[in-house]
Short mmCIF file of C-alpha atoms in Angstrom, two decimals:
data_model
loop_
_atom_site.label_atom_id
_atom_site.label_comp_id
_atom_site.label_asym_id
_atom_site.label_seq_id
_atom_site.Cartn_x
_atom_site.Cartn_y
_atom_site.Cartn_z
CA MET A 559 113.59 106.13 123.57
CA PRO A 560 114.42 103.59 126.32
CA ALA A 561 114.02 99.98 125.21
CA GLY A 562 111.17 99.40 127.68
CA GLU A 563 109.18 102.53 126.81
CA PRO A 564 105.72 101.94 125.25
CA VAL A 565 105.13 103.36 121.78
CA GLY A 566 103.07 106.54 122.05
CA GLU A 567 100.20 107.62 119.81
CA GLU A 568 102.05 110.64 118.40
CA GLU A 569 105.11 108.53 117.72
CA PHE A 570 103.01 105.95 115.87
CA ALA A 571 101.29 108.69 113.89
CA ALA A 572 104.70 109.94 112.77
CA LEU A 573 105.58 106.42 111.60
CA MET A 574 102.33 106.13 109.65
CA ALA A 575 102.59 109.54 107.96
CA PRO A 576 105.14 108.60 105.24
CA LEU A 577 103.15 105.46 104.40
CA GLY A 578 100.10 107.44 103.24
CA PRO A 579 98.17 109.19 101.95
CA PHE A 580 95.15 107.81 103.77
CA ALA A 581 91.49 108.43 103.04
CA PRO A 582 89.27 110.23 105.55
CA SER A 583 87.90 107.81 108.17
CA PRO A 584 90.50 105.17 107.25
CA ARG A 585 89.56 101.51 107.49
CA LEU A 586 92.52 99.34 108.55
CA ALA A 587 93.04 95.60 108.90
CA VAL A 588 95.79 94.20 111.13
CA GLY A 589 97.24 90.71 111.08
CA VAL A 590 97.19 89.45 114.68
CA SER A 591 98.91 86.27 115.81
CA GLY A 592 98.55 87.04 119.50
CA GLY A 593 102.25 87.75 119.98
CA PRO A 594 103.44 91.07 121.43
CA ASP A 595 104.43 92.54 118.06
CA SER A 596 101.08 91.99 116.35
CA LEU A 597 99.03 92.90 119.45
CA ALA A 598 100.95 96.16 119.83
CA THR A 599 100.46 96.92 116.14
CA PHE A 600 96.72 96.39 116.46
CA LEU A 601 96.39 98.51 119.59
CA LEU A 602 98.34 101.36 118.02
CA ALA A 603 96.51 101.07 114.68
CA HIS A 604 93.13 101.07 116.43
CA ARG A 605 93.93 104.25 118.34
CA TRP A 606 95.33 105.88 115.20
CA ALA A 607 92.26 105.01 113.11
CA MET A 608 89.76 106.01 115.82
CA ALA A 609 91.44 109.40 116.20
CA ARG A 610 90.73 109.98 112.49
CA GLY A 611 87.14 108.77 112.50
CA GLY A 612 88.07 105.35 111.14
CA SER A 613 88.23 101.76 112.38
CA ALA A 614 90.55 98.79 112.65
CA LEU A 615 89.78 95.11 112.17
CA ALA A 616 91.89 92.42 113.87
CA LEU A 617 92.45 89.38 111.62
CA VAL A 618 93.54 86.43 113.76
CA ALA A 619 95.08 83.65 111.65
CA ASP A 620 94.95 80.06 112.89
CA HIS A 621 97.42 77.95 110.92
CA GLY A 622 96.19 74.74 112.50
CA LEU A 623 99.78 73.53 112.86
CA ARG A 624 99.57 72.75 116.58
CA PRO A 625 96.80 70.95 118.50
CA ASP A 626 96.07 74.01 120.62
CA SER A 627 96.33 76.64 117.86
CA ALA A 628 92.56 76.92 117.39
CA ALA A 629 92.03 77.46 121.13
CA GLU A 630 94.80 80.09 121.15
CA ALA A 631 93.18 81.94 118.25
CA GLU A 632 89.81 81.87 120.03
CA ALA A 633 91.44 83.16 123.22
CA VAL A 634 93.20 86.03 121.42
CA ALA A 635 89.99 86.97 119.61
CA GLY A 636 88.02 86.75 122.84
CA ARG A 637 90.36 89.11 124.69
CA LEU A 638 90.11 91.71 121.96
CA GLN A 639 86.34 91.32 121.58
CA ALA A 640 85.93 91.78 125.33
CA ARG A 641 87.47 95.23 124.85
CA GLY A 642 84.99 96.05 122.09
CA HIS A 643 87.31 95.44 119.16
CA GLU A 644 86.21 94.06 115.80
CA VAL A 645 87.81 90.63 115.22
CA ARG A 646 87.68 87.89 112.63
CA ILE A 647 89.38 84.47 112.87
CA LEU A 648 90.90 83.00 109.70
CA SER A 649 91.32 79.20 109.77
CA LEU A 650 94.04 78.15 107.31
CA GLY A 651 94.20 74.39 107.93
CA LEU A 652 97.69 73.90 106.48
CA PRO A 653 98.85 70.31 105.94
CA SER A 654 102.18 69.24 107.40
CA GLY A 655 105.16 68.73 105.11
CA PRO A 656 108.38 70.39 103.93
CA ALA A 657 108.98 74.16 103.97
CA LEU A 658 106.24 74.49 106.56
CA HIS A 659 107.14 77.99 107.77
CA GLU A 660 107.42 79.35 104.24
CA ARG A 661 104.10 77.80 103.20
CA ALA A 662 102.46 79.10 106.36
CA ARG A 663 103.78 82.60 105.70
CA ARG A 664 102.41 82.63 102.14
CA ALA A 665 99.05 81.16 103.14
CA ARG A 666 98.68 83.63 106.01
CA LEU A 667 99.42 86.64 103.81
CA ALA A 668 97.00 85.44 101.12
CA ALA A 669 94.25 84.90 103.70
CA LEU A 670 94.90 88.28 105.32
CA GLU A 671 94.80 90.03 101.95
CA ALA A 672 91.52 88.38 100.98
CA ALA A 673 89.88 89.08 104.35
CA ALA A 674 91.02 92.71 104.41
CA SER A 675 89.71 93.28 100.89
CA GLU A 676 86.39 91.63 101.74
CA ALA A 677 86.07 93.84 104.85
CA GLY A 678 86.65 97.00 102.83
CA ALA A 679 90.04 97.68 104.42
CA PRO A 680 92.54 98.82 101.75
CA TRP A 681 95.43 98.94 104.25
CA LEU A 682 96.75 95.77 105.89
CA LEU A 683 99.19 96.35 108.77
CA LEU A 684 101.73 93.75 109.87
CA GLY A 685 103.74 93.86 113.09
CA HIS A 686 107.27 93.19 111.85
CA HIS A 687 109.93 94.98 113.90
CA ARG A 688 113.66 95.69 113.92
CA ARG A 689 114.75 92.21 114.94
CA ASP A 690 112.53 90.67 112.25
CA GLN A 691 114.24 92.91 109.71
CA ALA A 692 117.69 91.87 110.92
CA GLU A 693 116.75 88.18 110.78
CA THR A 694 115.33 88.60 107.27
CA LEU A 695 118.57 90.19 106.06
CA LEU A 696 120.65 87.37 107.56
CA PHE A 697 118.30 84.69 106.22
CA ARG A 698 118.45 86.07 102.68
CA LEU A 699 122.20 86.58 102.88
CA LEU A 700 122.65 82.92 103.79
CA ARG A 701 120.42 81.92 100.86
CA GLY A 702 122.57 83.95 98.46
CA SER A 703 120.01 86.66 97.69
CA GLY A 704 121.08 89.56 95.52
CA GLU A 705 120.93 93.25 96.39
CA THR A 706 117.16 93.41 95.93
CA GLY A 707 116.60 90.60 98.43
CA LEU A 708 119.00 92.14 100.93
CA ALA A 709 116.73 95.17 101.12
CA ALA A 710 114.65 92.81 103.31
CA MET A 711 111.08 93.89 104.08
CA ALA A 712 109.65 97.12 102.68
CA PRO A 713 107.59 99.42 104.94
CA ALA A 714 104.95 99.61 102.19
CA ARG A 715 104.16 97.02 99.53
CA ALA A 716 101.29 96.92 97.06
CA LEU A 717 99.37 93.67 96.64
CA PRO A 718 96.57 93.27 94.08
CA ASN A 719 93.84 94.08 96.62
CA VAL A 720 95.49 95.89 99.54
CA MET A 721 98.51 97.93 100.53
CA VAL A 722 100.64 96.10 103.10
CA LEU A 723 102.14 98.46 105.69
CA ARG A 724 104.87 97.74 108.24
CA PRO A 725 105.17 100.94 110.28
CA LEU A 726 107.24 99.36 113.09
CA LEU A 727 110.19 97.98 111.10
CA ASP A 728 112.69 100.07 113.04
CA MET A 729 111.11 99.48 116.46
CA PRO A 730 112.78 97.28 119.13
CA VAL A 731 110.52 94.43 120.16
CA ALA A 732 111.01 95.41 123.82
CA ARG A 733 109.00 98.57 123.19
CA LEU A 734 106.19 96.55 121.65
CA GLU A 735 106.21 94.26 124.68
CA ALA A 736 105.92 97.36 126.87
CA THR A 737 103.02 98.67 124.76
CA VAL A 738 101.07 95.44 125.21
CA ALA A 739 101.87 95.24 128.93
CA GLY A 740 100.75 98.85 129.37
CA ALA A 741 97.40 97.93 127.85
CA GLY A 742 96.98 95.05 130.31
CA LEU A 743 97.09 92.31 127.68
CA GLU A 744 98.95 89.00 127.96
CA PRO A 745 100.51 87.96 124.61
CA VAL A 746 100.67 84.42 123.28
CA ARG A 747 104.12 82.84 122.99
CA ASP A 748 104.51 80.57 119.96
CA PRO A 749 106.93 77.77 120.95
CA SER A 750 107.99 77.27 117.31
CA ASN A 751 109.71 80.67 117.43
CA GLY A 752 112.41 79.04 119.55
CA ASP A 753 112.47 75.64 117.86
CA PRO A 754 116.03 75.06 116.52
CA ARG A 755 114.67 72.89 113.70
CA PHE A 756 113.71 76.13 111.93
CA ALA A 757 116.32 78.39 110.33
CA ARG A 758 114.81 81.62 111.64
CA ALA A 759 114.80 80.31 115.19
CA ARG A 760 118.49 79.45 114.87
CA LEU A 761 119.24 82.92 113.51
CA ARG A 762 117.30 84.48 116.38
CA ALA A 763 119.33 82.49 118.88
CA ALA A 764 122.57 83.47 117.13
CA LEU A 765 121.67 87.15 117.33
CA GLY A 766 121.14 86.77 121.07
CA ASP A 767 119.10 89.97 121.27
CA PRO A 768 115.68 89.36 122.84
CA SER A 769 115.01 93.11 123.22
CA GLY A 770 115.85 93.90 119.58
CA ASP A 771 117.96 96.89 120.61
CA ALA A 772 121.53 95.53 120.58
CA ALA A 773 124.22 97.06 118.36
CA GLY A 774 124.37 94.05 116.05
CA THR A 775 120.64 94.10 115.37
CA GLN A 776 120.72 97.86 114.78
CA ALA A 777 123.61 97.47 112.33
CA LEU A 778 121.80 94.79 110.36
CA ALA A 779 118.64 96.89 110.23
CA LEU A 780 120.65 99.87 109.00
CA ALA A 781 122.23 97.69 106.30
CA ALA A 782 118.78 96.56 105.17
CA ASP A 783 117.69 100.19 105.03
CA ALA A 784 120.70 101.10 102.89
CA PHE A 785 119.91 98.25 100.48
CA ALA A 786 116.27 99.39 100.46
CA ARG A 787 117.26 102.92 99.42
CA ARG A 788 119.37 101.46 96.65
CA ARG A 789 116.47 99.25 95.59
CA ALA A 790 114.18 102.29 95.51
CA ARG A 791 116.57 104.10 93.16
CA GLY A 792 116.69 101.01 90.95
CA GLU A 793 112.90 100.71 90.91
CA ALA A 794 112.56 104.35 89.91
CA ALA A 795 114.93 103.74 86.98
CA VAL A 796 112.95 100.64 85.95
CA ALA A 797 109.65 102.52 86.12
CA GLU A 798 111.08 105.28 83.93
CA ARG A 799 112.30 102.72 81.37
CA LEU A 800 108.95 100.94 81.33
CA ALA A 801 107.17 104.22 80.71
CA LEU A 802 109.37 104.75 77.64
CA ALA A 803 109.35 101.21 76.22
CA ALA A 804 106.14 99.42 77.23
CA VAL A 805 102.40 99.89 76.95
CA PHE A 806 100.52 97.39 79.11
CA ARG A 807 97.18 96.50 77.57
CA PRO A 808 94.05 95.52 79.55
CA GLU A 809 94.00 92.15 77.78
CA GLY A 810 97.17 91.23 79.73
CA TRP A 811 99.82 91.79 77.06
CA VAL A 812 102.45 94.40 76.34
CA ARG A 813 103.29 96.47 73.26
CA LEU A 814 107.08 96.57 73.64
CA ASP A 815 109.62 98.79 71.90
CA ALA A 816 112.96 96.93 71.99
CA VAL A 817 114.98 100.02 71.05
CA SER A 818 113.56 102.09 73.93
CA LEU A 819 113.95 99.12 76.27
CA GLY A 820 117.70 98.88 75.60
CA ARG A 821 120.01 96.09 76.73
CA ASP A 822 121.55 97.36 79.97
CA ALA A 823 120.95 96.27 83.57
CA VAL A 824 117.84 98.46 83.84
CA ALA A 825 116.45 96.84 80.69
CA ARG A 826 117.04 93.39 82.19
CA GLN A 827 115.13 94.29 85.34
CA ALA A 828 112.33 95.92 83.35
CA LEU A 829 111.96 92.90 81.08
CA SER A 830 111.96 90.59 84.10
CA ARG A 831 109.03 92.54 85.57
CA LEU A 832 107.10 92.36 82.32
CA LEU A 833 107.72 88.63 81.87
CA ARG A 834 106.55 87.90 85.40
CA SER A 835 103.32 89.85 84.91
CA VAL A 836 102.26 88.56 81.49
CA SER A 837 103.05 84.96 82.44
CA GLY A 838 101.24 85.07 85.79
CA GLN A 839 104.22 83.54 87.59
CA PRO A 840 104.58 84.33 91.31
CA HIS A 841 108.38 84.66 91.06
CA PRO A 842 110.74 86.40 88.61
CA PRO A 843 112.20 84.37 85.74
CA PRO A 844 115.85 83.20 85.91
CA ARG A 845 118.30 86.05 85.40
CA GLU A 846 120.33 84.12 82.82
CA GLY A 847 117.19 83.47 80.79
CA VAL A 848 116.21 87.14 80.84
CA GLU A 849 119.67 88.16 79.67
CA ARG A 850 119.52 85.62 76.84
CA LEU A 851 116.05 86.78 75.78
CA LEU A 852 117.19 90.40 75.82
CA ALA A 853 120.23 89.61 73.68
CA GLN A 854 118.08 87.69 71.18
CA GLY A 855 115.38 90.37 71.06
CA GLY A 856 112.65 87.77 71.40
CA GLY A 857 111.73 84.18 72.24
CA THR A 858 109.98 82.37 75.11
CA LEU A 859 110.78 82.21 78.80
CA SER A 860 108.84 81.09 81.88
CA GLY A 861 105.53 80.94 80.04
CA ALA A 862 105.89 84.30 78.26
CA LEU A 863 106.42 84.90 74.55
CA TRP A 864 108.18 87.90 72.98
CA ARG A 865 107.66 88.24 69.25
CA GLY A 866 108.35 91.52 67.47
CA ARG A 867 106.54 94.26 69.38
CA VAL A 868 104.29 91.82 71.24
CA LEU A 869 105.05 90.40 74.69
CA CYS A 870 102.30 88.11 75.93
CA ARG A 871 101.41 84.81 77.59
CA GLU A 872 102.73 81.82 75.69
CA PRO A 873 99.46 80.11 74.59
CA ALA A 874 100.86 76.59 74.94
CA ALA A 875 101.75 77.29 78.57
CA CYS A 876 98.25 78.35 79.67
CA ALA A 877 96.70 76.46 82.56
CA PRO A 878 93.76 74.07 82.13
CA PRO A 879 90.24 75.54 82.44
CA VAL A 880 88.71 76.06 85.89
CA GLU A 881 85.13 76.11 87.08
CA ALA A 882 83.60 79.52 86.44
CA ARG A 883 82.66 80.56 89.94
CA ARG A 884 82.98 83.81 91.82
CA GLY A 885 86.53 84.27 93.12
CA ALA A 886 88.05 81.79 90.66
CA SER A 887 91.56 82.46 89.41
CA TRP A 888 92.77 81.12 86.08
CA ASP A 889 96.35 80.82 84.84
CA GLY A 890 97.75 82.97 87.66
CA ARG A 891 96.51 86.04 85.78
CA TRP A 892 92.75 86.34 85.54
CA HIS A 893 90.19 86.71 88.34
CA LEU A 894 86.45 86.08 87.96
CA ASP A 895 84.06 88.05 90.15
CA ARG A 896 80.78 86.28 89.31
CA ASP A 897 79.28 82.79 89.16
CA VAL A 898 78.57 81.35 85.72
CA PRO A 899 76.77 78.02 86.29
CA GLY A 900 77.79 75.21 83.99
CA ALA A 901 80.71 77.12 82.45
CA THR A 902 84.49 76.95 82.63
CA LEU A 903 87.09 79.68 82.38
CA GLY A 904 90.13 78.96 80.24
CA ALA A 905 91.96 79.65 76.99
CA PRO A 906 89.87 79.81 73.81
CA GLY A 907 92.03 77.28 71.97
CA ALA A 908 94.29 77.42 68.95
CA ASP A 909 91.50 77.55 66.33
CA LEU A 910 89.98 81.04 66.29
CA ALA A 911 88.05 80.67 63.02
CA TRP A 912 84.76 80.83 64.95
CA LEU A 913 85.59 84.25 66.34
CA GLU A 914 83.77 87.17 64.72
CA PRO A 915 86.04 90.01 63.50
CA ALA A 916 84.45 92.50 65.90
CA ALA A 917 85.19 90.20 68.85
CA ARG A 918 88.88 90.09 67.96
CA ARG A 919 89.30 93.72 69.04
CA ASP A 920 92.19 94.07 66.57
CA LEU A 921 94.33 91.93 68.87
CA PRO A 922 97.20 89.80 67.54
CA ALA A 923 96.20 86.13 67.17
CA VAL A 924 98.92 85.01 69.59
CA VAL A 925 97.43 87.30 72.25
CA LEU A 926 93.91 86.06 71.62
CA ARG A 927 94.97 82.45 72.17
CA GLY A 928 96.08 83.28 75.72
CA CYS A 929 93.08 85.41 76.65
CA PRO A 930 90.40 84.16 79.07
CA ALA A 931 87.23 82.69 77.60
CA LEU A 932 84.04 81.39 79.16
CA ARG A 933 82.95 78.08 77.65
CA HIS A 934 79.28 77.47 78.43
CA GLY A 935 77.56 74.13 78.72
CA ASP A 936 75.63 74.74 75.48
CA GLY A 937 78.87 75.23 73.54
CA ARG A 938 78.87 79.04 73.48
CA VAL A 939 82.27 80.70 73.99
CA GLU A 940 82.75 84.25 75.28
CA LEU A 941 86.19 85.75 74.78
CA LEU A 942 87.27 88.30 77.42
CA PRO A 943 83.86 88.14 79.13
CA GLY A 944 82.55 90.65 81.60
CA GLY A 945 83.50 90.03 85.21
CA VAL A 946 87.11 89.04 84.59
CA SER A 947 90.03 91.24 85.57
CA PHE A 948 93.77 90.94 85.05
CA GLN A 949 95.41 90.27 88.43
CA PRO A 950 98.78 88.57 87.85
CA ALA A 951 100.12 86.46 90.71
CA GLY A 952 103.42 88.34 90.70
CA GLY A 953 101.75 91.74 90.75
CA PRO A 954 101.89 94.55 88.18
CA PRO A 955 105.23 95.27 86.48
CA ALA A 956 105.73 98.60 88.25
#
């Protein structure tokens, strides 16, 4: 397709097809910044959903990083609402400081996920395109990322509450510009995208490809795709190993067979996934530490404890208690979906003598000490109470 050709409905449907399956009358949410990429994604997603009896919600995030950002968000929302679209503005209110772009990216994704889930939209679409993919590959290469990182952004990624979809990863930005222009919309231009103080802006300038269709950008996107295919093969091998060696229990721990796990590269990756989940850490543990733990056949690392056939949260590393309110998250692992006035959610403590045998659920003591407990104002303690669910910050192991 010519670089200036709008993206058609059938073409977009073909890009969405491998990202399914989708339910009848699909409900989509789309992250909208007001730029041409996100506006085009919303327009295309809206048409796609309407053609299938569904709907699309535009989520406009206001980072609050510039004096006029709130007015821009209102303007973007107003233009879409004037066309009859469903829109919600998310005000993030990020404080200034170091790593601003990275913090803004994480905060935006978290807010989008929460808003999509609340709106009953299990699919969250983002407008990343070919040039974004090329920049991500370069950025991670310069940071020394391994093969997994060089796979750049995945077209589909599961979060605890939604599935993130990026159907336009191989689309030149010029075609998204044409799609927005064809709809008669004027996109917002974020001046920080060209600010040389930021690494991504410098990479964008170095690429020198505003249309996103130059040979260099295409080559980088193809390289990211090749790494992604390799990553997919690796993930399949890890999933197969986990199925053989690990049984993940609803109390947030793992029954682990060291013999079935093995000690090869697949075992290292599988153990890394397990450690990240049971510890509630947002990032994988250090590779050297995982290799050492695997060689020892047990020990502690990054807040996780492996002892015999038990892999669980290290009790001493658990976070302090939090107020027991609806939406509370404790220890990066447990989510509470109800209000419990006057109570806190936290670990039960080292002394479990008070716990009735039936309440122990035949769980190892080391597991019990890292489980969530509601401590009421009158002194009552409920272990693994109703309304809590295991939602580790780093996602499930596979």
